[in-house]
Short mmCIF file of N, CA and C in Angstrom, two decimals:
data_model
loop_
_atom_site.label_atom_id
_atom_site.label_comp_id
_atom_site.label_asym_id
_atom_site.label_seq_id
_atom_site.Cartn_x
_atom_site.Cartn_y
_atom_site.Cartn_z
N UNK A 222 14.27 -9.11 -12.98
CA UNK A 222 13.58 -7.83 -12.92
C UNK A 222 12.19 -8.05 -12.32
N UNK A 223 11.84 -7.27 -11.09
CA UNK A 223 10.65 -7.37 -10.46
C UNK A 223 9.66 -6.58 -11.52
N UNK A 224 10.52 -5.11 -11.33
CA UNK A 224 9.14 -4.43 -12.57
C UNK A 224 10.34 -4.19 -13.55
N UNK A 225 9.23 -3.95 -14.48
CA UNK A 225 9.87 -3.44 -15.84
C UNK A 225 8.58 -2.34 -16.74
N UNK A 226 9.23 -1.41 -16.79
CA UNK A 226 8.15 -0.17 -16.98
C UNK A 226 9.04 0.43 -18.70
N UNK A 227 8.18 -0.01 -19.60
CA UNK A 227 8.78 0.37 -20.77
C UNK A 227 8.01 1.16 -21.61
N UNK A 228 8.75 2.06 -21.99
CA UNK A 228 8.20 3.39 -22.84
C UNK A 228 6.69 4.01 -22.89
N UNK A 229 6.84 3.97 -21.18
CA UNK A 229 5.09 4.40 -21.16
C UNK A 229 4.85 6.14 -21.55
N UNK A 230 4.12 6.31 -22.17
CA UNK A 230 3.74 7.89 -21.89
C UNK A 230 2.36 8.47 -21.61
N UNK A 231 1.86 9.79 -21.73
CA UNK A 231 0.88 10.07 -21.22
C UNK A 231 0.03 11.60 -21.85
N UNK A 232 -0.89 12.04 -21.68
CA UNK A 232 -1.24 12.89 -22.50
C UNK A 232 -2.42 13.52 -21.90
N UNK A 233 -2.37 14.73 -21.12
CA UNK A 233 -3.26 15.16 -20.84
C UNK A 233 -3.55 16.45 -21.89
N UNK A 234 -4.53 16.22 -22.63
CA UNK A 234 -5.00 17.46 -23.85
C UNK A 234 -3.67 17.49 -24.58
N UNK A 235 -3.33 18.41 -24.26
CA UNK A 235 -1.62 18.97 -25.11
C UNK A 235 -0.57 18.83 -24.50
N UNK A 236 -0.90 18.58 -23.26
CA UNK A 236 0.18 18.35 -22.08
C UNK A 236 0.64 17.27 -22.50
N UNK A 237 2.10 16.57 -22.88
CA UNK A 237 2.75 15.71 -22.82
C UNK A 237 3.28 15.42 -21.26
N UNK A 238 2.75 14.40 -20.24
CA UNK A 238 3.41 14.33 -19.03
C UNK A 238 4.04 13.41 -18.88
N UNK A 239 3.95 12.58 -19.38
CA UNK A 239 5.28 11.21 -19.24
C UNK A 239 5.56 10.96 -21.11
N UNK A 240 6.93 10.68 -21.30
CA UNK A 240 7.50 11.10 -22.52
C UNK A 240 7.99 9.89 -22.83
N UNK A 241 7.65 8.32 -23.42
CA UNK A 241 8.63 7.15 -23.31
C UNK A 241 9.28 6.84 -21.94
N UNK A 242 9.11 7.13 -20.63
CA UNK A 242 9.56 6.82 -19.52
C UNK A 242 9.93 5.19 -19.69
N UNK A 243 11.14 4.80 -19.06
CA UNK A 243 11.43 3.14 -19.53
C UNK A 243 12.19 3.21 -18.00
N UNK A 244 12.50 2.31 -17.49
CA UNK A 244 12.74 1.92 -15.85
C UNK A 244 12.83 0.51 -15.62
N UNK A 245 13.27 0.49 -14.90
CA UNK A 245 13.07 -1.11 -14.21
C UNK A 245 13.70 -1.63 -12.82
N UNK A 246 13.37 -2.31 -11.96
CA UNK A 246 13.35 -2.32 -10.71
C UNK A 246 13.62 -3.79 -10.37
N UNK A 247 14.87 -4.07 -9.58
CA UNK A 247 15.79 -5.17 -9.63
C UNK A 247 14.64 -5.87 -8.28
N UNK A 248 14.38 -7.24 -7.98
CA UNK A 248 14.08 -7.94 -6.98
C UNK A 248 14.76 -7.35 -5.85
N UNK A 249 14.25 -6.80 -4.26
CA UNK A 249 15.23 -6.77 -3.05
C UNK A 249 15.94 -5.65 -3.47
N UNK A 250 15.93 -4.76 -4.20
CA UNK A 250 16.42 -3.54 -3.73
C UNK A 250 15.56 -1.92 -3.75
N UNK A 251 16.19 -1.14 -3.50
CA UNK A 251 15.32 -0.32 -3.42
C UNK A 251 15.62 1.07 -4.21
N UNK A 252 14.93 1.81 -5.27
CA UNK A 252 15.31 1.89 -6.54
C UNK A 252 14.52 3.51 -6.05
N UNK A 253 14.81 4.59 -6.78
CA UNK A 253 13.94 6.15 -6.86
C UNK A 253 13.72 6.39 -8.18
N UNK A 254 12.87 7.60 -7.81
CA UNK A 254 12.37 7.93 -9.43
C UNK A 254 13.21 9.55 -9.08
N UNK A 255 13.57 10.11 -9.43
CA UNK A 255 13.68 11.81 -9.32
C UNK A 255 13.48 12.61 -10.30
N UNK A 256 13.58 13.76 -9.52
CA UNK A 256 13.31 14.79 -10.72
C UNK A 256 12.77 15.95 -10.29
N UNK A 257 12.70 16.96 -10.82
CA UNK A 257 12.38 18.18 -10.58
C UNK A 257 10.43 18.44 -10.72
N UNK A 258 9.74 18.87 -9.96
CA UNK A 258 8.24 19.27 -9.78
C UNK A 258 8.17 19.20 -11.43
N UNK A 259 6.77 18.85 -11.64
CA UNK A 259 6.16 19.11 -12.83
C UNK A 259 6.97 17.82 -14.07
N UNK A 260 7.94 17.18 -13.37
CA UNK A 260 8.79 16.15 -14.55
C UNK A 260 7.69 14.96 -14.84
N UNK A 261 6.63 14.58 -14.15
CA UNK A 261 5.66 13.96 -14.52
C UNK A 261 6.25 12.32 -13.59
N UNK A 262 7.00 12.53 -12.46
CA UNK A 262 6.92 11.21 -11.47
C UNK A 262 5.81 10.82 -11.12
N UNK A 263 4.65 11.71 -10.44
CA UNK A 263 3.71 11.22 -9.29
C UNK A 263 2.54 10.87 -10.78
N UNK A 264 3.03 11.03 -12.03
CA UNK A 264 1.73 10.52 -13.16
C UNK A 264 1.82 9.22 -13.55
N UNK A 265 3.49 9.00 -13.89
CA UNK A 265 4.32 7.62 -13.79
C UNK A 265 3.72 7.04 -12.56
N UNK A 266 3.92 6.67 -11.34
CA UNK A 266 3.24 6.33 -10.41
C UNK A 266 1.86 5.99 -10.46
N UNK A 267 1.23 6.82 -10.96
CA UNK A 267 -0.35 6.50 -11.47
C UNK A 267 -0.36 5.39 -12.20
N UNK A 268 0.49 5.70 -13.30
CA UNK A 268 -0.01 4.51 -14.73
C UNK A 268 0.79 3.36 -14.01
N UNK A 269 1.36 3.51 -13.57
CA UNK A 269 2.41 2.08 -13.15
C UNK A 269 1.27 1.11 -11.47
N UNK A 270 0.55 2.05 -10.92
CA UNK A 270 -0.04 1.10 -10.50
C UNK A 270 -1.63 1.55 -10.47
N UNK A 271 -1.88 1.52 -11.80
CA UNK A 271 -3.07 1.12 -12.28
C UNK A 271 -4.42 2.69 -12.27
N UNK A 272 -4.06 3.57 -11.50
CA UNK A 272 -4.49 4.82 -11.19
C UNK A 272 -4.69 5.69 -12.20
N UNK A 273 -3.88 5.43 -13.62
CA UNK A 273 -4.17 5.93 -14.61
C UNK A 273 -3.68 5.18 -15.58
N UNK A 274 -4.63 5.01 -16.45
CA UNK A 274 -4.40 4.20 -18.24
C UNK A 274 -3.20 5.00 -18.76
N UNK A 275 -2.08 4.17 -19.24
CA UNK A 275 -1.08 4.63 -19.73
C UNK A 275 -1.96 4.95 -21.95
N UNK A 276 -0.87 5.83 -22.20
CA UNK A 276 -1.25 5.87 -23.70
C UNK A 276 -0.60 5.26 -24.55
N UNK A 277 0.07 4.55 -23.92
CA UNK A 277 1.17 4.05 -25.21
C UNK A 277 2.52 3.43 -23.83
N UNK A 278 3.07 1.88 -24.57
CA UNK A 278 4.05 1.87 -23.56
C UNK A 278 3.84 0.41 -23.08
N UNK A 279 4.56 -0.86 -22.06
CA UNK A 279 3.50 -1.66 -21.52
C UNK A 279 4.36 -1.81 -20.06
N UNK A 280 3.79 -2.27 -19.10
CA UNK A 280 4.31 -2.16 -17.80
C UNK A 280 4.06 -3.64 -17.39
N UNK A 281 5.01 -4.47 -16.82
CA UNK A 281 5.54 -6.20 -16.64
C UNK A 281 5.80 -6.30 -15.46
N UNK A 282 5.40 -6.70 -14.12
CA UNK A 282 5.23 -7.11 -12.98
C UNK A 282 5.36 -8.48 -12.97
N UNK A 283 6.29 -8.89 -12.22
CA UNK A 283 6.44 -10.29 -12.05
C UNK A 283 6.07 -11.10 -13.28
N UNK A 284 7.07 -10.63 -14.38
CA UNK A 284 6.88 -11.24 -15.83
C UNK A 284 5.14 -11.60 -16.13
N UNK A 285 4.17 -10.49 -15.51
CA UNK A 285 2.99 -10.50 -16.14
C UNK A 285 2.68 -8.80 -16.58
N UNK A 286 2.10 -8.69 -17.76
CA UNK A 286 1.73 -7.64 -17.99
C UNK A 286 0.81 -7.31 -17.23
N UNK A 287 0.64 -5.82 -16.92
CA UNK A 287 -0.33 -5.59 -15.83
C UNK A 287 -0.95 -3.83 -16.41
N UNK A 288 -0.25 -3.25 -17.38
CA UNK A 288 -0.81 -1.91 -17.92
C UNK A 288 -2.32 -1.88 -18.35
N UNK A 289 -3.38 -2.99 -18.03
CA UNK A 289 -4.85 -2.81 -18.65
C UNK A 289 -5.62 -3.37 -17.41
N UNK A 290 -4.97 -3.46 -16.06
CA UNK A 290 -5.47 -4.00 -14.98
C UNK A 290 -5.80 -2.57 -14.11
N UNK A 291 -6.99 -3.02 -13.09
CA UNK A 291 -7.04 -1.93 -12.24
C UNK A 291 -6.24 -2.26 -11.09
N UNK A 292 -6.31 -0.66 -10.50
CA UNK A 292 -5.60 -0.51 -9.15
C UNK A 292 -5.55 -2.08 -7.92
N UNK A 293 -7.01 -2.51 -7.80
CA UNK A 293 -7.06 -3.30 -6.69
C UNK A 293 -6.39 -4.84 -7.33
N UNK A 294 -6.41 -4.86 -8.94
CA UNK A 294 -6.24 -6.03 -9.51
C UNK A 294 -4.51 -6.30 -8.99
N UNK A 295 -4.03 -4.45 -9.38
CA UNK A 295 -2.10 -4.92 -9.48
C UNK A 295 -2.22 -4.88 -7.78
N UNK A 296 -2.72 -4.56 -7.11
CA UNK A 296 -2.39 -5.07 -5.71
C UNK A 296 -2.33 -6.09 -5.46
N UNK A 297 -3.48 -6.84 -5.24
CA UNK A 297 -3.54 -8.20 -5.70
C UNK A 297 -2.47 -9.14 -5.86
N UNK A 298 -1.62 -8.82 -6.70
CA UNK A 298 -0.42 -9.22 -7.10
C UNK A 298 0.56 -9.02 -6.78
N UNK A 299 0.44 -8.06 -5.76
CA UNK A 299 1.68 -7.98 -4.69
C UNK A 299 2.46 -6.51 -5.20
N UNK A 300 1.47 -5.60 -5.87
CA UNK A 300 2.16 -4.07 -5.54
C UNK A 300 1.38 -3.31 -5.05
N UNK A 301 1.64 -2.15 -3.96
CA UNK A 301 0.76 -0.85 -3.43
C UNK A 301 1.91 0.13 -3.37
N UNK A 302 1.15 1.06 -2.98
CA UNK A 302 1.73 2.46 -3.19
C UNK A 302 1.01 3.04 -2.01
N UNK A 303 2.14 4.21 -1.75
CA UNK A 303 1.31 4.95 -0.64
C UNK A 303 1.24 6.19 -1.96
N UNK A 304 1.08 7.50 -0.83
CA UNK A 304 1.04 8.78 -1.54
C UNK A 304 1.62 9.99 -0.73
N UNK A 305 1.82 10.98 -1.23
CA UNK A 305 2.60 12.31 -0.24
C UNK A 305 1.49 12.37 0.90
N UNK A 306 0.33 12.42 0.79
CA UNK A 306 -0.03 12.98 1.75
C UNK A 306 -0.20 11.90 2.56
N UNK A 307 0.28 10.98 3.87
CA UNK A 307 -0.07 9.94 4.53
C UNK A 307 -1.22 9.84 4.54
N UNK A 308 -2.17 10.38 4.44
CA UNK A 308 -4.05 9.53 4.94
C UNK A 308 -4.55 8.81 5.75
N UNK A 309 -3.50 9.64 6.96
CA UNK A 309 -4.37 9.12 8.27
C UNK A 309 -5.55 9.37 9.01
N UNK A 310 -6.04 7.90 9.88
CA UNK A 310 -7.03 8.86 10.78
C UNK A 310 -6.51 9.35 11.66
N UNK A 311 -6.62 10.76 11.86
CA UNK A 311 -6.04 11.66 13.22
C UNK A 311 -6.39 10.92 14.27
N UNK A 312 -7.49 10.97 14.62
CA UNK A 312 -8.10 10.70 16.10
C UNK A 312 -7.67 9.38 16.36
N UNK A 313 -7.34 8.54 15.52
CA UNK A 313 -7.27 6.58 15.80
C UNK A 313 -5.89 6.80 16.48
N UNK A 314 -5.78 5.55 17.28
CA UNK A 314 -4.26 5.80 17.80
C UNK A 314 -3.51 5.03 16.32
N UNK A 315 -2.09 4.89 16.29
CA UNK A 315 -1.29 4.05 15.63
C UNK A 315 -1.65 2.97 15.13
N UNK A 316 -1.69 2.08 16.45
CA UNK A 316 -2.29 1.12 16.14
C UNK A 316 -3.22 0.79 15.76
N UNK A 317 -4.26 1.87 15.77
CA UNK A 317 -5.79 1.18 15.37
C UNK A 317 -5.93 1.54 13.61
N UNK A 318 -4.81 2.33 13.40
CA UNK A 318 -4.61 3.19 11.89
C UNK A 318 -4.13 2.14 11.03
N UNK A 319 -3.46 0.39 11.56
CA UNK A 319 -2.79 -0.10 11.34
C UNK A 319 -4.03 -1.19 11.21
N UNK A 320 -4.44 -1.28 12.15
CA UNK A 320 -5.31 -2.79 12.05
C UNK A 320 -6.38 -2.40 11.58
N UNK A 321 -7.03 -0.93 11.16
CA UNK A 321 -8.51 -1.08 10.75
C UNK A 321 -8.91 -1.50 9.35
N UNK A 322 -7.54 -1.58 8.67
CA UNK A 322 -7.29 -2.27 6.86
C UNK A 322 -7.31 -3.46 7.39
N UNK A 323 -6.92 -4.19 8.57
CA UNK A 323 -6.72 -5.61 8.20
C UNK A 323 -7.94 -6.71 7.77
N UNK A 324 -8.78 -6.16 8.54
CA UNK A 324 -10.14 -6.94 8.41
C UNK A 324 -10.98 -5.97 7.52
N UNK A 325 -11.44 -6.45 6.21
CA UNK A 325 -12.45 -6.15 5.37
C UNK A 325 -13.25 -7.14 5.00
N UNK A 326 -13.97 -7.72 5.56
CA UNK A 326 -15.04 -8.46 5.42
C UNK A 326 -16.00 -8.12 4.68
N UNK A 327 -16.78 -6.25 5.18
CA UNK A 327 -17.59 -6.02 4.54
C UNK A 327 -19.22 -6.58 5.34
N UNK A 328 -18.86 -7.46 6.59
CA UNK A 328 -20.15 -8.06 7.28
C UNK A 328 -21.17 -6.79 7.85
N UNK A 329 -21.97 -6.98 8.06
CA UNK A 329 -22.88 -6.26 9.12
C UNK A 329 -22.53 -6.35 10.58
N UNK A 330 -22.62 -5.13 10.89
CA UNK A 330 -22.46 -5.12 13.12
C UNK A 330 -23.08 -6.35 13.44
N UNK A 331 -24.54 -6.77 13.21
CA UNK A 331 -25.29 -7.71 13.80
C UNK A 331 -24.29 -9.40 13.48
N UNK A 332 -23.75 -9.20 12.17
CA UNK A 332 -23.71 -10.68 12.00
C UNK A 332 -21.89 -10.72 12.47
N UNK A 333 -21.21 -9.74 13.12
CA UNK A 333 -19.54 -9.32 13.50
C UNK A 333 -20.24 -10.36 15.01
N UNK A 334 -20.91 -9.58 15.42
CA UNK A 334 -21.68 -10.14 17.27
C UNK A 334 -22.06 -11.12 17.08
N UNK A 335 -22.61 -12.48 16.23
CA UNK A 335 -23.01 -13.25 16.21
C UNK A 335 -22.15 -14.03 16.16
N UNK A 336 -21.13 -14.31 15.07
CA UNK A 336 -19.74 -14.65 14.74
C UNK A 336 -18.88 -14.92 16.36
N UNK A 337 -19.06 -14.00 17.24
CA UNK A 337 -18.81 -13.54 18.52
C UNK A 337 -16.80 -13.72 18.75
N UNK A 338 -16.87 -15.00 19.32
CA UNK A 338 -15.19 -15.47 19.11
C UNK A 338 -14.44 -15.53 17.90
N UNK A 339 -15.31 -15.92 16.85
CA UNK A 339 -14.75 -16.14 15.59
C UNK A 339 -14.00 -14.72 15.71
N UNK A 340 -15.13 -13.44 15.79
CA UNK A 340 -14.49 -11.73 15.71
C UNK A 340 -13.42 -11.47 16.71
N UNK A 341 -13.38 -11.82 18.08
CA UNK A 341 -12.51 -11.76 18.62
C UNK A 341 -11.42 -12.30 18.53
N UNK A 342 -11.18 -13.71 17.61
CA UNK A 342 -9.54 -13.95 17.32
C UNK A 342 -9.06 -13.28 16.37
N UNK A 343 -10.10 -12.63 15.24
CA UNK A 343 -9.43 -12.23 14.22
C UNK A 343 -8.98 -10.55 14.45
N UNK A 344 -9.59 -9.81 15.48
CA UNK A 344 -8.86 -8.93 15.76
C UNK A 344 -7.83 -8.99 17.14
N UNK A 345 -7.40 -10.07 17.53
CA UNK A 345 -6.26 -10.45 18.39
C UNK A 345 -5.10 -10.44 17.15
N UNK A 346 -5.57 -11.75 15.86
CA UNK A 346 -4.34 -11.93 15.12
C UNK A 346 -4.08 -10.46 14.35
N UNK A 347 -5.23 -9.47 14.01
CA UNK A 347 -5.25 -8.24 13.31
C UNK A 347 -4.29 -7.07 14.36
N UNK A 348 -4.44 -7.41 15.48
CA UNK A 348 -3.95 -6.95 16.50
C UNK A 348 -2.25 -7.12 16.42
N UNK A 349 -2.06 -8.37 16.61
CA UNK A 349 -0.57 -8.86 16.97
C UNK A 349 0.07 -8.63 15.23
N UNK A 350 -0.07 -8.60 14.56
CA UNK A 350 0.19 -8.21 12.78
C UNK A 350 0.28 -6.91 12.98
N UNK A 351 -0.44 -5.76 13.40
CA UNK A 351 -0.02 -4.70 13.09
C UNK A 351 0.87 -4.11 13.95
N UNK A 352 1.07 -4.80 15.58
CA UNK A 352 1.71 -4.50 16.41
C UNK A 352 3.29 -4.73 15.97
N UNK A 353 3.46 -5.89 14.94
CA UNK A 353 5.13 -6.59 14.93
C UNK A 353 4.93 -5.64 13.37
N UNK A 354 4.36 -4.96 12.81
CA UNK A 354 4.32 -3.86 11.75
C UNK A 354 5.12 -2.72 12.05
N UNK A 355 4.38 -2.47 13.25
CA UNK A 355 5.06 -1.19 13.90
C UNK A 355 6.43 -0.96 14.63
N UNK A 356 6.66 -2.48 15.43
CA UNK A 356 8.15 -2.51 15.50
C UNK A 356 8.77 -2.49 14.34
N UNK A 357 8.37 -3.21 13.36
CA UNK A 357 9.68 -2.79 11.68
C UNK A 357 9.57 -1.57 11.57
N UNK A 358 8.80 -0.59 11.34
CA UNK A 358 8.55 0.32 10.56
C UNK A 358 9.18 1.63 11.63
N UNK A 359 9.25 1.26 13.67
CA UNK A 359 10.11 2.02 14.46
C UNK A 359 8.75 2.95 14.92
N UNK A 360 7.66 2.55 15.10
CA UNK A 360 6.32 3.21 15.63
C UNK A 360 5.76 2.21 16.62
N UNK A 361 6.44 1.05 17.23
CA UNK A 361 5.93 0.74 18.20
C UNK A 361 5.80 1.46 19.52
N UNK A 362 6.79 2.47 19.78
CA UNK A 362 6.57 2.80 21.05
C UNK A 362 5.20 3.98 20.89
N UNK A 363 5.32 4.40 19.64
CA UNK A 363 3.92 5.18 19.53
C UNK A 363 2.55 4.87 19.69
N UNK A 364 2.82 3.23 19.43
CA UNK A 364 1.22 2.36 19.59
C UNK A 364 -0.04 3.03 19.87
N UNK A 365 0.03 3.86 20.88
CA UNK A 365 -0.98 3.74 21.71
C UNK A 365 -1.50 5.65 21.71
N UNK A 366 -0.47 6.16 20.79
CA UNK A 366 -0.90 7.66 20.95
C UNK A 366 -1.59 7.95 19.33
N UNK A 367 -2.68 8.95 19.09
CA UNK A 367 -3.35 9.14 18.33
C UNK A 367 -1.89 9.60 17.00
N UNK A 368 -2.49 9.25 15.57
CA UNK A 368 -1.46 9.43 14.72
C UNK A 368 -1.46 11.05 14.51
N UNK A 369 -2.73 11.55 14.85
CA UNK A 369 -2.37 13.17 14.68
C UNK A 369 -1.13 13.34 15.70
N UNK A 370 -0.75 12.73 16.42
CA UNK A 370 0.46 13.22 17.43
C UNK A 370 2.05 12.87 16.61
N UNK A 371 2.16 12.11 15.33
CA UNK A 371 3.10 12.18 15.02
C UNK A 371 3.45 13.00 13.68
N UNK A 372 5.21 13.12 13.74
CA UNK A 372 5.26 14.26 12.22
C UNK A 372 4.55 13.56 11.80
N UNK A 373 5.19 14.73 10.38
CA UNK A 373 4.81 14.20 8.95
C UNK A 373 5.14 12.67 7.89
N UNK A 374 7.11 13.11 8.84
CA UNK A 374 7.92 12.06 8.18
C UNK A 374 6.64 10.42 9.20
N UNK A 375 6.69 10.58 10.10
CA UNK A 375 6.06 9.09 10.92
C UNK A 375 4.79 8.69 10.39
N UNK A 376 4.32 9.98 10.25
CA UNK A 376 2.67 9.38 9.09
C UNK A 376 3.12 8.68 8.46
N UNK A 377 4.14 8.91 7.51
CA UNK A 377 4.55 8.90 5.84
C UNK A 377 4.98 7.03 6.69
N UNK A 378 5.81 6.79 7.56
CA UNK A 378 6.10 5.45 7.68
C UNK A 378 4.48 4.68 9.06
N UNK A 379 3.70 4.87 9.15
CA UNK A 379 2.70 4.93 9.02
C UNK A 379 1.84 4.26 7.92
N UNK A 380 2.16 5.14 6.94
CA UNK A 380 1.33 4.60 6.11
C UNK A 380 1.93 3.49 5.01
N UNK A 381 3.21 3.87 5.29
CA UNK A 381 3.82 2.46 4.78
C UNK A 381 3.70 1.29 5.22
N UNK A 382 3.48 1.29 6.68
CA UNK A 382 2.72 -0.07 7.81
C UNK A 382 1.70 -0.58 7.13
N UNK A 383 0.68 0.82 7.37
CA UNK A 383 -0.81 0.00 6.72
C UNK A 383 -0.34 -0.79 4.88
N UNK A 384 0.63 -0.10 4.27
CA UNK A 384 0.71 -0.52 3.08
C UNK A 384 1.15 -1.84 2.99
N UNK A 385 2.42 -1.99 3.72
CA UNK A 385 3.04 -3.45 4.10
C UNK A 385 2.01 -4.51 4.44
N UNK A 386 0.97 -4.30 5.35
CA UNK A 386 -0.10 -5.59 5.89
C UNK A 386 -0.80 -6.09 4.51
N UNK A 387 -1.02 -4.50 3.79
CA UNK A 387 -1.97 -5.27 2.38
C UNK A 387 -1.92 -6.06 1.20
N UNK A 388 -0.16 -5.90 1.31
CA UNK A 388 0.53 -6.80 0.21
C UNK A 388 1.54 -7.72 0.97
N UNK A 389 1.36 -8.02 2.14
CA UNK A 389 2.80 -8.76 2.87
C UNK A 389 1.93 -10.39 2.32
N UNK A 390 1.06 -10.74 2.49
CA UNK A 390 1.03 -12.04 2.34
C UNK A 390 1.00 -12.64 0.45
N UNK A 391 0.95 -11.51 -0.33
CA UNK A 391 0.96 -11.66 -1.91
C UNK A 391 2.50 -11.92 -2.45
N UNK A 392 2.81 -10.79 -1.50
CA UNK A 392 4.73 -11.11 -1.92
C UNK A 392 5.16 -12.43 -1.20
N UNK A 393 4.33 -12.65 0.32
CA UNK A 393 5.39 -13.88 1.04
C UNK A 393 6.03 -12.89 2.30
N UNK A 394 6.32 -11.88 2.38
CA UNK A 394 6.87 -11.13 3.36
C UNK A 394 6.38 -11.41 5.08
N UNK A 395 6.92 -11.58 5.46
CA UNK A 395 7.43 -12.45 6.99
C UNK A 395 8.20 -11.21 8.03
N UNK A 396 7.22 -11.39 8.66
CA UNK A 396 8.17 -10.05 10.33
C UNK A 396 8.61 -11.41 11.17
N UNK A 397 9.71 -10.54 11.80
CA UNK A 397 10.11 -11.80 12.84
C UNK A 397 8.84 -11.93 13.80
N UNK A 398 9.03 -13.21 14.31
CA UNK A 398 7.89 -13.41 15.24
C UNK A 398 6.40 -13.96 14.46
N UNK A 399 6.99 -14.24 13.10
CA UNK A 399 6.04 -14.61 12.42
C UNK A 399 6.16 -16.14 11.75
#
């Protein structure tokens, strides 16, 4: 069992929104939650990766408990999440929507220019990573056109790209050509 999500629930005022929810999610496959609006999925989602304190319940990631960790901690560890609404930048093309997560340094402009080559390989390799992203994900031929130009559904795998780069090296995950 990759996750294991046991009898979490939730409590907004009087609102009961997650009720003992219990789940679990096999290694390598790929598992849904369903249900009808208002059944309390997208709250489950919250508490399960870290977005909201569960009230009761405990949630086991790679046989570590992880229900008292924050968001960036269970990433870390090799889970992300996207969300309904993709959260793209319109104006960036594809590709640049893809590589502008890769590098977070956090440096100053002055000391990126000083660095000089050092900056230029790391957005070649930031480059060629999000490019073999976009062939998996079936947005390579889009590369080069702004993401406001694609649906909804291509955001949505889009933003599963950018999601894939941020946890591919925590899990081990490998694109061909890699």
């Amino acid at each position: 069992v990759l996750l294991d999500v046991a009898a979490i629930s939730k409590r907004f005022g009087g609102l009961l929104a997650v009720d003992n929810a219990t789940f679990s999610v096999e290694a390598e496959t790929v598992t849904s939650l369903i249900g009808p609006n208002g059944a309390g999925k997208t709250t489950a989602f919250n508490i399960v990766s870290g977005y909201l304190p569960t009230d009761s319940g405990a949630i086991t990631f790679r046989g570590e408990r992880i229900e008292k960790l924050k968001p960036h901690e269970i990433a870390l560890r090799g889970m992300a999440r996207t969300f309904q609404d993709p959260r793209v930048f319109p104006e960036m093309t594809v590709l640049e929507n893809v590589v502008v997560g890769m590098r977070q340094k956090g440096e100053t402009p002055l000391w990126a220019l000083l660095r000089g080559g050092e900056v230029d390989r790391q957005w070649k390799d930031a480059t060629q990573r999000a490019e073999r992203i976009l062939k998996n994900v079936g947005l390579i031929d889009r590369a080069g056109e702004p993401a406001s130009a694609l649906s909804f559904g291509e955001q949505r795998f889009l933003s599963i790209a950018r999601t894939l780069d941020a946890i591919r090296a925590q899990i081990g995950l490998r694109f061909p050509g890699e």
